[in-house]
Short mmCIF file of C-alpha atoms in Angstrom, two decimals:
data_model
loop_
_atom_site.label_atom_id
_atom_site.label_comp_id
_atom_site.label_asym_id
_atom_site.label_seq_id
_atom_site.Cartn_x
_atom_site.Cartn_y
_atom_site.Cartn_z
CA UNK A 1 9.46 -22.06 -62.63
CA UNK A 2 12.42 -22.45 -65.05
CA UNK A 3 12.53 -20.23 -68.13
CA UNK A 4 11.22 -22.21 -71.16
CA UNK A 5 13.55 -22.75 -74.11
CA UNK A 6 11.48 -20.54 -76.38
CA UNK A 7 11.72 -17.56 -74.00
CA UNK A 8 15.49 -16.95 -73.90
CA UNK A 9 15.12 -13.74 -75.93
CA UNK A 10 11.60 -13.10 -74.67
CA UNK A 11 11.90 -9.36 -74.06
CA UNK A 12 13.25 -8.79 -77.54
CA UNK A 13 10.53 -10.62 -79.52
CA UNK A 14 7.70 -10.58 -76.89
CA UNK A 15 7.55 -14.41 -76.87
CA UNK A 16 6.84 -14.29 -73.14
CA UNK A 17 3.24 -13.08 -73.69
CA UNK A 18 1.88 -16.20 -75.48
CA UNK A 19 3.93 -18.44 -73.19
CA UNK A 20 2.12 -16.84 -70.22
CA UNK A 21 -1.22 -17.72 -71.83
CA UNK A 22 0.07 -21.24 -72.45
CA UNK A 23 0.96 -21.62 -68.75
CA UNK A 24 -2.57 -20.52 -67.81
CA UNK A 25 -3.94 -23.03 -70.34
CA UNK A 26 -1.95 -25.75 -68.61
CA UNK A 27 -3.55 -24.81 -65.28
CA UNK A 28 -7.04 -25.08 -66.82
CA UNK A 29 -6.10 -28.45 -68.38
CA UNK A 30 -5.00 -29.94 -65.07
CA UNK A 31 -8.21 -28.75 -63.36
CA UNK A 32 -10.40 -30.38 -66.06
CA UNK A 33 -11.67 -27.08 -67.42
CA UNK A 34 -11.13 -28.15 -71.00
CA UNK A 35 -13.25 -25.42 -72.63
CA UNK A 36 -11.17 -22.69 -70.96
CA UNK A 37 -8.00 -24.63 -71.79
CA UNK A 38 -8.84 -24.62 -75.52
CA UNK A 39 -9.87 -20.95 -75.41
CA UNK A 40 -6.60 -19.90 -73.74
CA UNK A 41 -4.53 -22.02 -76.20
CA UNK A 42 -6.18 -20.19 -79.10
CA UNK A 43 -5.28 -16.85 -77.48
CA UNK A 44 -1.66 -17.98 -77.11
CA UNK A 45 -1.54 -19.06 -80.76
CA UNK A 46 -3.07 -15.78 -81.98
CA UNK A 47 -0.50 -13.65 -80.13
CA UNK A 48 2.41 -15.97 -81.01
CA UNK A 49 1.67 -15.58 -84.73
CA UNK A 50 2.58 -11.88 -84.37
CA UNK A 51 5.25 -11.66 -81.66
CA UNK A 52 6.88 -15.05 -81.10
CA UNK A 53 9.79 -16.77 -82.78
CA UNK A 54 9.21 -19.30 -85.57
CA UNK A 55 10.55 -21.95 -83.25
CA UNK A 56 7.80 -21.31 -80.69
CA UNK A 57 5.14 -21.04 -83.40
CA UNK A 58 6.22 -24.46 -84.70
CA UNK A 59 5.91 -25.85 -81.18
CA UNK A 60 2.32 -24.56 -80.86
CA UNK A 61 1.41 -25.92 -84.33
CA UNK A 62 2.18 -29.43 -83.07
CA UNK A 63 1.29 -29.11 -79.38
CA UNK A 64 -2.24 -27.66 -79.70
CA UNK A 65 -3.64 -30.40 -82.06
CA UNK A 66 -2.09 -33.05 -79.80
CA UNK A 67 -3.81 -31.53 -76.79
CA UNK A 68 -7.14 -31.45 -78.66
CA UNK A 69 -6.78 -35.16 -79.47
CA UNK A 70 -6.15 -36.05 -75.82
CA UNK A 71 -9.10 -33.93 -74.62
CA UNK A 72 -11.39 -35.76 -77.08
CA UNK A 73 -10.04 -39.12 -75.81
CA UNK A 74 -10.70 -38.00 -72.20
CA UNK A 75 -14.29 -37.12 -73.07
CA UNK A 76 -14.76 -40.49 -74.80
CA UNK A 77 -13.41 -42.36 -71.76
CA UNK A 78 -15.77 -40.38 -69.57
CA UNK A 79 -19.10 -40.93 -71.40
CA UNK A 80 -18.35 -43.47 -74.21
CA UNK A 81 -19.88 -41.15 -76.83
CA UNK A 82 -18.49 -42.09 -80.28
CA UNK A 83 -18.75 -38.44 -81.32
CA UNK A 84 -15.65 -37.68 -79.21
CA UNK A 85 -13.75 -40.56 -80.83
CA UNK A 86 -14.60 -39.15 -84.26
CA UNK A 87 -13.36 -35.72 -83.09
CA UNK A 88 -10.05 -37.28 -81.98
CA UNK A 89 -9.58 -38.94 -85.40
CA UNK A 90 -10.40 -35.68 -87.20
CA UNK A 91 -7.80 -33.75 -85.15
CA UNK A 92 -5.23 -36.45 -85.92
CA UNK A 93 -6.02 -36.40 -89.66
CA UNK A 94 -5.68 -32.59 -89.77
CA UNK A 95 -2.30 -32.83 -88.07
CA UNK A 96 -1.05 -35.46 -90.50
CA UNK A 97 -2.33 -33.43 -93.46
CA UNK A 98 -0.32 -30.43 -92.26
CA UNK A 99 2.78 -32.49 -91.37
CA UNK A 100 2.71 -35.60 -93.61
CA UNK A 101 6.21 -36.63 -92.47
CA UNK A 102 5.17 -36.94 -88.80
CA UNK A 103 5.16 -40.77 -88.85
CA UNK A 104 8.22 -41.00 -91.10
CA UNK A 105 10.77 -39.77 -88.57
CA UNK A 106 11.74 -40.98 -85.14
CA UNK A 107 11.23 -37.91 -82.96
CA UNK A 108 9.17 -37.08 -79.87
CA UNK A 109 6.26 -35.79 -81.97
CA UNK A 110 6.04 -39.02 -83.96
CA UNK A 111 6.10 -41.03 -80.70
CA UNK A 112 3.29 -38.85 -79.32
CA UNK A 113 1.05 -39.32 -82.37
CA UNK A 114 1.76 -43.07 -82.53
CA UNK A 115 0.51 -43.26 -78.93
CA UNK A 116 -2.62 -41.22 -79.72
CA UNK A 117 -3.29 -43.41 -82.78
CA UNK A 118 -2.86 -46.52 -80.62
CA UNK A 119 -5.57 -45.33 -78.19
CA UNK A 120 -7.98 -44.62 -81.04
CA UNK A 121 -7.40 -48.12 -82.45
CA UNK A 122 -7.94 -49.67 -79.01
CA UNK A 123 -11.26 -47.85 -78.50
CA UNK A 124 -12.35 -49.20 -81.91
CA UNK A 125 -11.50 -52.75 -80.66
CA UNK A 126 -8.69 -52.99 -83.23
CA UNK A 127 -6.21 -54.44 -80.73
CA UNK A 128 -3.70 -55.65 -83.32
CA UNK A 129 -3.29 -52.15 -84.79
CA UNK A 130 -3.13 -50.65 -81.29
CA UNK A 131 -0.28 -53.04 -80.40
CA UNK A 132 1.64 -52.13 -83.58
CA UNK A 133 1.30 -48.40 -82.88
CA UNK A 134 2.40 -48.90 -79.27
CA UNK A 135 5.56 -50.75 -80.38
CA UNK A 136 6.55 -47.70 -82.45
CA UNK A 137 6.67 -45.51 -79.34
CA UNK A 138 10.25 -45.19 -78.08
CA UNK A 139 10.11 -45.12 -74.26
CA UNK A 140 13.22 -42.92 -74.05
CA UNK A 141 11.94 -40.52 -76.69
CA UNK A 142 8.77 -39.39 -74.97
CA UNK A 143 8.33 -35.81 -73.83
CA UNK A 144 9.07 -35.11 -70.18
CA UNK A 145 8.41 -31.39 -69.80
CA UNK A 146 6.05 -29.03 -68.00
CA UNK A 147 3.52 -29.35 -70.83
CA UNK A 148 3.74 -32.98 -72.03
CA UNK A 149 4.23 -36.14 -69.96
CA UNK A 150 3.25 -39.38 -71.67
CA UNK A 151 4.90 -42.08 -69.59
CA UNK A 152 1.78 -42.89 -67.52
CA UNK A 153 -0.61 -42.93 -70.50
CA UNK A 154 1.77 -45.25 -72.42
CA UNK A 155 1.84 -47.68 -69.47
CA UNK A 156 -1.97 -47.62 -69.31
CA UNK A 157 -2.33 -48.56 -73.00
CA UNK A 158 0.26 -51.33 -72.53
CA UNK A 159 -1.72 -52.72 -69.61
CA UNK A 160 -5.07 -52.46 -71.44
CA UNK A 161 -3.68 -54.57 -74.28
CA UNK A 162 -2.37 -57.13 -71.76
CA UNK A 163 -5.86 -57.39 -70.30
CA UNK A 164 -7.14 -58.38 -73.74
CA UNK A 165 -4.78 -61.36 -73.40
CA UNK A 166 -6.36 -62.28 -70.02
CA UNK A 167 -3.44 -60.95 -67.96
CA UNK A 168 -5.58 -59.45 -65.21
CA UNK A 169 -2.88 -60.09 -62.56
CA UNK A 170 -0.42 -57.80 -64.36
CA UNK A 171 -3.13 -55.16 -64.77
CA UNK A 172 -3.92 -55.30 -61.04
CA UNK A 173 -0.22 -55.01 -60.18
CA UNK A 174 0.12 -51.93 -62.42
CA UNK A 175 -2.96 -50.27 -60.93
CA UNK A 176 -1.83 -50.75 -57.32
CA UNK A 177 1.88 -49.98 -57.81
CA UNK A 178 1.88 -47.08 -60.30
CA UNK A 179 0.31 -43.96 -58.75
CA UNK A 180 -0.85 -41.18 -61.08
CA UNK A 181 1.31 -38.04 -61.16
CA UNK A 182 -0.76 -35.43 -62.95
CA UNK A 183 -4.45 -34.81 -62.03
CA UNK A 184 -5.49 -35.77 -65.59
CA UNK A 185 -3.71 -39.12 -65.21
CA UNK A 186 -6.66 -40.10 -63.03
CA UNK A 187 -8.89 -40.20 -66.12
CA UNK A 188 -6.68 -42.97 -67.55
CA UNK A 189 -6.56 -44.60 -64.13
CA UNK A 190 -10.33 -44.62 -63.69
CA UNK A 191 -10.90 -46.05 -67.18
CA UNK A 192 -8.51 -49.00 -66.76
CA UNK A 193 -9.79 -49.62 -63.21
CA UNK A 194 -13.39 -49.92 -64.39
CA UNK A 195 -12.38 -52.33 -67.17
CA UNK A 196 -10.40 -54.45 -64.69
CA UNK A 197 -13.23 -54.39 -62.13
CA UNK A 198 -15.69 -55.90 -64.64
CA UNK A 199 -13.25 -58.67 -65.54
CA UNK A 200 -12.48 -59.56 -61.92
CA UNK A 201 -16.16 -59.58 -61.05
CA UNK A 202 -16.89 -61.84 -64.03
CA UNK A 203 -14.13 -64.20 -62.83
CA UNK A 204 -15.69 -64.08 -59.30
CA UNK A 205 -12.44 -62.66 -57.89
CA UNK A 206 -14.29 -60.45 -55.40
CA UNK A 207 -11.31 -59.79 -53.11
CA UNK A 208 -9.26 -58.12 -55.86
CA UNK A 209 -12.38 -56.47 -57.25
CA UNK A 210 -12.77 -54.67 -53.90
CA UNK A 211 -9.18 -53.39 -54.17
CA UNK A 212 -9.92 -52.02 -57.64
CA UNK A 213 -13.03 -50.27 -56.30
CA UNK A 214 -10.85 -48.26 -53.92
CA UNK A 215 -8.71 -47.10 -56.88
CA UNK A 216 -11.87 -46.16 -58.82
CA UNK A 217 -13.08 -44.18 -55.82
CA UNK A 218 -9.84 -42.16 -55.52
CA UNK A 219 -9.65 -41.45 -59.25
CA UNK A 220 -13.32 -40.41 -59.45
CA UNK A 221 -12.98 -37.95 -56.59
CA UNK A 222 -10.00 -36.26 -58.27
CA UNK A 223 -11.79 -36.16 -61.60
CA UNK A 224 -14.88 -34.50 -60.19
CA UNK A 225 -13.08 -31.86 -58.09
CA UNK A 226 -14.47 -28.91 -60.06
CA UNK A 227 -17.96 -30.30 -60.74
CA UNK A 228 -21.14 -29.61 -58.81
CA UNK A 229 -21.38 -31.28 -55.39
CA UNK A 230 -24.58 -33.05 -56.41
CA UNK A 231 -22.76 -34.70 -59.34
CA UNK A 232 -19.98 -35.80 -56.98
CA UNK A 233 -22.57 -37.42 -54.72
CA UNK A 234 -24.00 -39.28 -57.72
CA UNK A 235 -20.55 -40.48 -58.75
CA UNK A 236 -19.79 -41.66 -55.21
CA UNK A 237 -23.18 -43.33 -54.95
CA UNK A 238 -22.35 -45.26 -58.12
CA UNK A 239 -19.17 -46.46 -56.43
CA UNK A 240 -21.06 -47.45 -53.30
CA UNK A 241 -23.56 -49.46 -55.31
CA UNK A 242 -20.71 -51.50 -56.81
CA UNK A 243 -19.34 -52.19 -53.35
CA UNK A 244 -22.78 -53.07 -52.02
CA UNK A 245 -23.28 -55.48 -54.93
CA UNK A 246 -20.18 -57.48 -53.96
CA UNK A 247 -21.23 -57.60 -50.31
CA UNK A 248 -24.72 -58.84 -51.19
CA UNK A 249 -23.22 -61.61 -53.36
CA UNK A 250 -21.12 -62.70 -50.35
CA UNK A 251 -24.17 -62.65 -48.05
CA UNK A 252 -26.22 -64.68 -50.53
CA UNK A 253 -23.48 -67.31 -50.73
CA UNK A 254 -23.42 -67.64 -46.94
CA UNK A 255 -27.20 -67.82 -46.76
CA UNK A 256 -27.27 -70.45 -49.48
CA UNK A 257 -24.85 -72.63 -47.49
CA UNK A 258 -26.95 -72.24 -44.33
CA UNK A 259 -30.16 -73.09 -46.17
CA UNK A 260 -28.58 -76.26 -47.59
CA UNK A 261 -27.52 -77.38 -44.13
CA UNK A 262 -31.02 -76.78 -42.79
CA UNK A 263 -32.61 -78.69 -45.65
CA UNK A 264 -30.28 -81.65 -45.06
CA UNK A 265 -31.18 -81.70 -41.37
CA UNK A 266 -34.91 -81.64 -42.07
CA UNK A 267 -34.65 -84.35 -44.73
CA UNK A 268 -33.41 -86.80 -42.05
CA UNK A 269 -36.60 -86.43 -40.08
CA UNK A 270 -39.16 -89.26 -40.64
CA UNK A 271 -42.00 -87.67 -38.75
CA UNK A 272 -44.45 -85.67 -40.81
CA UNK A 273 -45.25 -83.19 -38.01
CA UNK A 274 -41.56 -82.41 -37.46
CA UNK A 275 -41.14 -82.01 -41.20
CA UNK A 276 -43.99 -79.47 -41.37
CA UNK A 277 -42.60 -77.59 -38.37
CA UNK A 278 -39.16 -77.60 -40.02
CA UNK A 279 -40.58 -76.13 -43.24
CA UNK A 280 -42.37 -73.42 -41.24
CA UNK A 281 -39.21 -72.53 -39.36
CA UNK A 282 -37.21 -72.47 -42.61
CA UNK A 283 -39.64 -70.05 -44.22
CA UNK A 284 -39.61 -67.83 -41.15
CA UNK A 285 -35.81 -67.75 -41.20
CA UNK A 286 -35.78 -66.93 -44.90
CA UNK A 287 -38.13 -64.00 -44.38
CA UNK A 288 -36.14 -62.78 -41.41
CA UNK A 289 -32.86 -63.00 -43.35
CA UNK A 290 -34.45 -61.22 -46.29
CA UNK A 291 -35.57 -58.40 -43.99
CA UNK A 292 -32.10 -58.24 -42.42
CA UNK A 293 -30.51 -58.01 -45.88
CA UNK A 294 -32.87 -55.21 -46.90
CA UNK A 295 -32.26 -53.35 -43.63
CA UNK A 296 -28.48 -53.74 -43.88
CA UNK A 297 -28.59 -52.75 -47.53
CA UNK A 298 -30.41 -49.54 -46.64
CA UNK A 299 -28.16 -48.74 -43.65
CA UNK A 300 -24.99 -49.36 -45.66
CA UNK A 301 -26.22 -47.08 -48.40
CA UNK A 302 -26.74 -44.25 -45.90
CA UNK A 303 -23.44 -44.79 -44.06
CA UNK A 304 -21.35 -45.05 -47.20
CA UNK A 305 -23.05 -42.04 -48.77
CA UNK A 306 -22.43 -39.86 -45.69
CA UNK A 307 -18.81 -41.01 -45.33
CA UNK A 308 -18.16 -40.49 -49.05
CA UNK A 309 -19.59 -36.97 -49.03
CA UNK A 310 -17.43 -36.02 -46.04
CA UNK A 311 -14.36 -37.45 -47.76
CA UNK A 312 -15.25 -35.66 -50.99
CA UNK A 313 -15.64 -32.31 -49.20
CA UNK A 314 -12.29 -32.73 -47.48
CA UNK A 315 -10.42 -33.73 -50.61
CA UNK A 316 -12.06 -30.97 -52.65
CA UNK A 317 -10.90 -28.39 -50.12
CA UNK A 318 -7.35 -29.79 -49.98
CA UNK A 319 -7.00 -30.11 -53.78
CA UNK A 320 -8.44 -26.66 -54.50
CA UNK A 321 -6.13 -25.06 -51.95
CA UNK A 322 -3.06 -26.90 -53.25
CA UNK A 323 -3.76 -25.93 -56.88
CA UNK A 324 -4.60 -22.34 -55.88
CA UNK A 325 -1.35 -21.96 -53.92
CA UNK A 326 0.67 -23.32 -56.83
CA UNK A 327 -0.92 -20.82 -59.24
CA UNK A 328 -0.45 -18.00 -56.71
CA UNK A 329 3.20 -18.79 -55.96
CA UNK A 330 4.45 -19.75 -59.43
CA UNK A 331 2.32 -18.08 -62.10
CA UNK A 332 1.62 -14.71 -60.45
CA UNK A 333 5.25 -14.05 -59.55
CA UNK A 334 6.30 -14.62 -63.17
CA UNK A 335 3.55 -12.33 -64.47
CA UNK A 336 4.64 -9.57 -62.06
CA UNK A 337 8.28 -9.97 -63.08
CA UNK A 338 7.33 -9.63 -66.73
CA UNK A 339 5.18 -6.59 -65.97
CA UNK A 340 7.98 -4.77 -64.08
CA UNK A 341 10.49 -5.47 -66.85
CA UNK A 342 8.00 -4.26 -69.46
CA UNK A 343 7.43 -1.10 -67.41
CA UNK A 344 11.18 -0.53 -67.38
CA UNK A 345 11.33 -0.94 -71.16
CA UNK A 346 8.49 1.56 -71.49
CA UNK A 347 10.43 4.15 -69.47
CA UNK A 348 13.47 3.70 -71.73
CA UNK A 349 11.46 3.81 -74.98
CA UNK A 350 12.41 6.72 -77.25
CA UNK A 351 9.27 6.95 -79.41
CA UNK A 352 5.65 7.49 -78.53
CA UNK A 353 4.54 4.48 -80.58
CA UNK A 354 6.90 2.21 -78.62
CA UNK A 355 5.61 3.56 -75.33
CA UNK A 356 2.01 2.99 -76.46
CA UNK A 357 2.89 -0.55 -77.47
CA UNK A 358 4.42 -1.30 -74.07
CA UNK A 359 1.40 0.29 -72.34
CA UNK A 360 -0.91 -2.11 -74.18
CA UNK A 361 1.22 -5.05 -73.07
CA UNK A 362 1.19 -3.84 -69.45
CA UNK A 363 -2.62 -3.54 -69.52
CA UNK A 364 -2.91 -7.09 -70.90
CA UNK A 365 -0.57 -8.40 -68.20
CA UNK A 366 -2.63 -6.61 -65.53
CA UNK A 367 -5.76 -8.35 -66.82
CA UNK A 368 -4.07 -11.76 -66.81
CA UNK A 369 -2.65 -11.13 -63.32
CA UNK A 370 -5.99 -10.02 -61.92
CA UNK A 371 -7.91 -13.00 -63.40
CA UNK A 372 -5.25 -15.47 -62.26
CA UNK A 373 -5.10 -13.93 -58.77
CA UNK A 374 -8.88 -14.02 -58.35
CA UNK A 375 -8.92 -17.61 -59.58
CA UNK A 376 -6.15 -18.61 -57.14
CA UNK A 377 -7.82 -16.86 -54.18
CA UNK A 378 -11.17 -18.48 -54.91
CA UNK A 379 -9.47 -21.89 -54.87
CA UNK A 380 -7.50 -21.21 -51.67
CA UNK A 381 -10.40 -19.65 -49.72
CA UNK A 382 -13.07 -22.01 -51.06
CA UNK A 383 -15.15 -19.15 -52.46
CA UNK A 384 -18.11 -19.92 -54.73
CA UNK A 385 -19.20 -17.91 -57.74
CA UNK A 386 -22.23 -15.72 -57.18
CA UNK A 387 -24.18 -16.69 -60.28
CA UNK A 388 -27.50 -18.17 -61.35
CA UNK A 389 -28.10 -21.89 -61.11
CA UNK A 390 -29.31 -23.48 -64.34
CA UNK A 391 -32.19 -25.45 -62.81
CA UNK A 392 -33.36 -26.81 -66.18
CA UNK A 393 -29.92 -28.23 -66.98
CA UNK A 394 -29.57 -29.48 -63.39
CA UNK A 395 -32.88 -31.42 -63.57
CA UNK A 396 -32.04 -32.95 -66.96
CA UNK A 397 -28.66 -34.00 -65.60
CA UNK A 398 -30.33 -35.55 -62.53
CA UNK A 399 -32.61 -37.70 -64.68
CA UNK A 400 -29.68 -38.96 -66.75
CA UNK A 401 -27.37 -39.63 -63.78
CA UNK A 402 -29.97 -41.44 -61.65
CA UNK A 403 -31.10 -43.56 -64.61
CA UNK A 404 -27.49 -44.72 -65.07
CA UNK A 405 -27.05 -45.48 -61.35
CA UNK A 406 -30.44 -47.18 -60.98
CA UNK A 407 -30.84 -45.88 -57.42
CA UNK A 408 -33.99 -43.82 -58.09
CA UNK A 409 -36.08 -43.11 -61.19
CA UNK A 410 -36.78 -39.38 -61.50
CA UNK A 411 -39.51 -38.02 -63.80
CA UNK A 412 -39.49 -34.26 -64.49
CA UNK A 413 -42.59 -32.64 -66.02
CA UNK A 414 -42.38 -29.07 -67.33
CA UNK A 415 -43.22 -27.67 -70.75
CA UNK A 416 -41.07 -25.46 -72.99
CA UNK A 417 -42.65 -22.22 -71.73
CA UNK A 418 -41.88 -23.16 -68.13
CA UNK A 419 -38.24 -23.90 -69.02
CA UNK A 420 -37.90 -20.47 -70.67
CA UNK A 421 -39.50 -18.76 -67.66
CA UNK A 422 -37.15 -20.53 -65.26
CA UNK A 423 -34.08 -19.60 -67.29
CA UNK A 424 -35.05 -16.00 -68.15
CA UNK A 425 -37.44 -14.83 -65.39
CA UNK A 426 -36.37 -16.34 -62.06
CA UNK A 427 -33.77 -14.47 -60.01
CA UNK A 428 -30.92 -16.05 -58.03
CA UNK A 429 -32.87 -16.51 -54.77
CA UNK A 430 -35.83 -18.14 -56.55
CA UNK A 431 -33.64 -20.57 -58.52
CA UNK A 432 -31.68 -21.47 -55.39
CA UNK A 433 -34.94 -22.11 -53.50
CA UNK A 434 -35.98 -24.65 -56.19
CA UNK A 435 -32.51 -26.19 -56.09
CA UNK A 436 -32.50 -26.67 -52.28
CA UNK A 437 -36.04 -28.10 -52.36
CA UNK A 438 -35.17 -30.69 -55.04
CA UNK A 439 -31.82 -31.58 -53.46
CA UNK A 440 -33.32 -32.10 -49.97
CA UNK A 441 -36.29 -34.07 -51.35
CA UNK A 442 -34.04 -36.45 -53.29
CA UNK A 443 -31.71 -36.91 -50.30
CA UNK A 444 -34.57 -37.70 -47.89
CA UNK A 445 -36.36 -39.92 -50.42
CA UNK A 446 -33.24 -42.08 -50.72
CA UNK A 447 -32.38 -42.06 -47.01
CA UNK A 448 -35.84 -42.53 -45.46
CA UNK A 449 -38.60 -43.40 -47.93
CA UNK A 450 -37.01 -46.44 -49.63
CA UNK A 451 -38.79 -45.22 -52.78
CA UNK A 452 -38.29 -46.34 -56.37
CA UNK A 453 -39.77 -43.31 -58.18
CA UNK A 454 -39.85 -39.54 -57.64
CA UNK A 455 -42.08 -37.25 -59.74
CA UNK A 456 -41.20 -33.56 -60.08
CA UNK A 457 -43.89 -31.33 -61.62
CA UNK A 458 -43.23 -27.60 -62.25
CA UNK A 459 -45.81 -25.16 -63.65
CA UNK A 460 -46.07 -21.38 -63.93
CA UNK A 461 -49.51 -19.73 -63.86
CA UNK A 462 -50.47 -16.10 -63.22
CA UNK A 463 -46.87 -15.13 -62.35
CA UNK A 464 -46.69 -17.90 -59.75
CA UNK A 465 -44.25 -20.81 -59.86
CA UNK A 466 -45.65 -24.08 -58.49
CA UNK A 467 -43.52 -27.12 -57.63
CA UNK A 468 -44.90 -30.52 -56.61
CA UNK A 469 -42.73 -33.49 -55.62
CA UNK A 470 -44.15 -36.93 -54.83
CA UNK A 471 -42.40 -40.25 -54.13
CA UNK A 472 -43.81 -43.79 -53.83
CA UNK A 473 -42.02 -44.73 -50.61
CA UNK A 474 -43.59 -47.35 -48.42
CA UNK A 475 -41.51 -47.09 -45.24
CA UNK A 476 -43.30 -45.64 -42.20
CA UNK A 477 -41.70 -42.32 -41.32
CA UNK A 478 -42.64 -40.04 -38.43
CA UNK A 479 -40.96 -36.95 -39.87
CA UNK A 480 -38.96 -37.16 -43.04
CA UNK A 481 -37.98 -33.49 -43.13
CA UNK A 482 -36.15 -33.20 -39.80
CA UNK A 483 -33.28 -30.81 -39.14
CA UNK A 484 -30.11 -32.27 -40.62
CA UNK A 485 -26.49 -31.79 -39.62
CA UNK A 486 -25.98 -29.34 -42.50
CA UNK A 487 -29.04 -27.17 -41.51
CA UNK A 488 -31.35 -28.29 -44.34
CA UNK A 489 -34.70 -29.71 -43.26
CA UNK A 490 -38.37 -28.80 -42.97
CA UNK A 491 -37.74 -25.62 -40.97
CA UNK A 492 -34.86 -24.56 -43.22
CA UNK A 493 -36.90 -25.02 -46.42
CA UNK A 494 -39.82 -23.14 -44.88
CA UNK A 495 -37.51 -20.17 -44.11
CA UNK A 496 -36.09 -20.24 -47.64
CA UNK A 497 -39.55 -20.02 -49.25
CA UNK A 498 -40.82 -17.46 -46.73
CA UNK A 499 -37.88 -15.26 -47.71
CA UNK A 500 -39.17 -15.13 -51.32
CA UNK A 501 -42.81 -14.67 -50.15
CA UNK A 502 -43.61 -18.31 -50.95
CA UNK A 503 -45.37 -21.21 -49.23
CA UNK A 504 -44.45 -24.86 -48.74
CA UNK A 505 -46.28 -27.87 -47.25
CA UNK A 506 -45.27 -31.45 -46.41
CA UNK A 507 -47.91 -34.22 -46.57
CA UNK A 508 -47.21 -37.89 -45.72
CA UNK A 509 -49.46 -40.36 -47.57
CA UNK A 510 -50.29 -44.01 -46.95
CA UNK A 511 -47.80 -44.82 -49.68
CA UNK A 512 -45.42 -42.02 -50.47
CA UNK A 513 -44.72 -38.42 -49.47
CA UNK A 514 -45.80 -35.18 -51.18
CA UNK A 515 -44.19 -31.72 -50.99
CA UNK A 516 -45.99 -28.72 -52.55
CA UNK A 517 -44.35 -25.29 -52.83
CA UNK A 518 -45.12 -22.03 -54.65
CA UNK A 519 -43.86 -18.45 -54.86
CA UNK A 520 -44.58 -15.30 -56.90
CA UNK A 521 -42.18 -14.56 -59.73
CA UNK A 522 -40.31 -11.28 -59.37
CA UNK A 523 -37.77 -9.96 -61.92
CA UNK A 524 -34.17 -9.81 -60.71
CA UNK A 525 -32.92 -6.32 -59.87
#
């Protein structure tokens, strides 16, 4: 990695220490860990205020608020919560209050804030103001450094404004011919792709809408790399539902044409008996086609879900390894170099206070090196953190995600005391047992039961946790909990609950399927 401009005299003024934190912040930013990104930026700013040059401090004073604005815009694009848009405007107002001449000079910072202001105006449906702000951004004056690249986000805003003028063809051309460079560019890409998909679908341009779906799929997978696998499955299922919707529209059009031909043929018949037979045949065909559509709809859902999950797992592994190797090769070598040079300065120090000061810096660099190395190794080797699962948060997230997708309505019943017990009293094995039970039940309900609703009821009585799951499926199933390719099934769940001294039973009903499980609560060692 090239030496940044603010680090030329780094060993004299210790400017290298905050710049190391800033590099780590960049790594968190590009892996969508925005909370850690903000925390590490604050650490860089705190150290820079003591050790760094005024030039570097001035850079941080402008860079950090800009980064906070973009993070707020990312969160707004992700969930459309106006709170994040208000946060972005507040960060921009604070910046302008501190530097009132930002928009009065033509420099890279003014171009950056004009672009941010243009996005805020666009999200408020003030397209005229957004266009004016965009025209103030000098394409040759944008940053092009390790920390700030704005070319892709500027092109996205330009294309969004063109779409407001019904130029969907240009938007499609941009989406297909301008690949994202940075991982976070995929957030912009997914947002514009979803907007374009809705317009193409409204215009009944299903062929191009399918192309856009592929772009949405790629961007979503990159965006969700560091989220829970269950959330990735939900995101992919949302994509598959869009694709299925287009295919069903095509099938309905074909069926409508066939029905019209049949009706025309029967209308030519002048014999009442033949007419009645024709009506009977037509109804039989309609029912058969309806059954075929339902069967194909179900089979496609399963195939696409399984293929998507395999693709997600593969891309997650590849992306984690690539990012981990980059951190290991670039960041760690620089940290070691700085440590060895600092150690050399410590040996040559003439006073005890200087030696103590260098010792403190070496300890801090060791901590940063160790955390960065562990982080890189976990990405490369695909290791998972050994920590508790937040079952309460997981269930609340499931309800919200499935309600948005419309695939299955999940109702979770547990009172406040039960939530506190789950969070504070259950150990890792007990929480993971609940997680595997819920995950397998939802998967099998979708794949086999063809259910619309799933009720999850959790109670705790006499130091015993009881879980009951019941769906309203109506498809005849011999054995819903069979051994799956990933080892999770009836026998696997039984072993999991036996391991924590629990019990589990599976009961098929005339309409629906019920799973009842329980285990004694034991405090974690």
